[in-house]
């Protein structure tokens, strides 16, 4: 069996993974750093494929209001407050305090942030007190990825492409390395190989593929969650999965100006459906203002009453009716004067051109021209011609995992010599997050993970120590790989084809822990999940890596479902309802539930524990 050696292994190739690898190499050039990824750096992963109307990188800079040395503390307070006080406050402090350094690094690498008078242009997002969101446009994440990839290659850091890390292998608290599979290889006896390493940084992204509707690129199957969990690490805040309105064809997040243009929301029967979900007596003007406000309260959140729009879209889909944004026609009777003075003022601040009141009242498309022409051009590039009357098919799509593998301020997990960063990590965000904090998180904790891993391994090398003897590591890895290969080759009676298994998992997850969550619905989903676990699946024409992706999805879905069942309140994207028919979620229980749920493996089962978040 092939064995690859390195001092530090980074799993993944998105923004957090690349930043971690770069940081490790820059901190300790003498150490061998290796990246293993299922795809290719710059092409695969969330950072390389994300787009929204104006994608943000959230940062407190010297030029950011209110100014002064303590400005970052306001940012940290916003992270903790907006997060619903269910994150570790010390991690919020780390994010905010290191934001300027993260921005400056990317700026030096050439990320083309928009600037005015030589200073980064910043805007307010999602409840933040001050304007901190930096941007390049719809492709901010892509530009960050491109800059990191270029620098990564300049450092000559090697990459194992088409390599899926599957299992962390420890021996008496020491890390032997990981068992991996070649994603191109269909024969199990040829697919497996081992990476012998004393340090692993998990940066595999989230687990969006547990949902049918998601904006994640392929491959986001919760691999980091599963690897860490099976190695004994803790997961946290898994019930908080951000879900928002997005294009089902392009996976473009329809936030900001897309909603502030006040498009018509219609279903596949041509019905403007929003009114039937609002309380009786709600006026069309009130509905229009709610649509407008949805632009600044994307994704779904209990704390923003615009969640009624997400509820409406979700229930229309569950009823078998597709949903669309129509920019070619106004909502029935709409007039721009319906918007409140506050909303009109915000609209005018965002105008990049003035087409006049007559055109502004004519269609949502004309309003979108006034405030965000690039979004019209972007959709045209992807085959949706808004100027020709094309509708944008939308759904409530999973967008970001707020929780993940629990980390400390050094990005260390509770598994020895394992770090986590980016969407794989948990504890830093809480239930909600300021828009743009996900990109910031990848850069801050990616750097911290890489530097801390380098410091730890350099110290061991300096004392002529090794976490595990190489021969012992080889024995542990080959034994684990052999057992995994036997498990893979073992067929199960009544097994489902692997793609059908995945589809069934996505359906039960979307029904149980989509926008509308009820005790009955979650329990039914868990029952179906147990049936799936008992049936197993056969690969057929699929490669072995697909088997392990399905296993990661299964574990991730179970963690989300069990945590969602335990949290008997609404908070952030977790909307609990007494009954599915209700359109008003259960209340948020302030002090009682200002706690997070920790998930860990115990006696071969999933154990959940409610804990107080760390404040220092």
Tab-separated table of N, CA and C in Angstrom, residues 20 126 313 507 528 555:
chain	number	residue	atom	x	y	z
A	20	UNK	N	-4.115	27.988	5.829
A	20	UNK	CA	-3.431	27.163	6.830
A	20	UNK	C	-2.117	26.622	6.288
A	126	UNK	N	-26.213	42.793	8.124
A	126	UNK	CA	-26.872	41.907	9.090
A	126	UNK	C	-26.773	42.308	10.558
A	313	UNK	N	-41.484	30.075	1.012
A	313	UNK	CA	-40.808	29.347	-0.067
A	313	UNK	C	-40.669	27.871	0.272
A	507	UNK	N	-33.649	13.883	1.283
A	507	UNK	CA	-35.085	14.141	1.437
A	507	UNK	C	-35.486	14.158	2.908
A	528	UNK	N	-36.405	7.461	9.890
A	528	UNK	CA	-36.021	7.119	8.520
A	528	UNK	C	-34.506	6.973	8.404
A	555	UNK	N	-23.536	10.698	9.074
A	555	UNK	CA	-23.146	11.146	10.408
A	555	UNK	C	-23.493	12.621	10.609
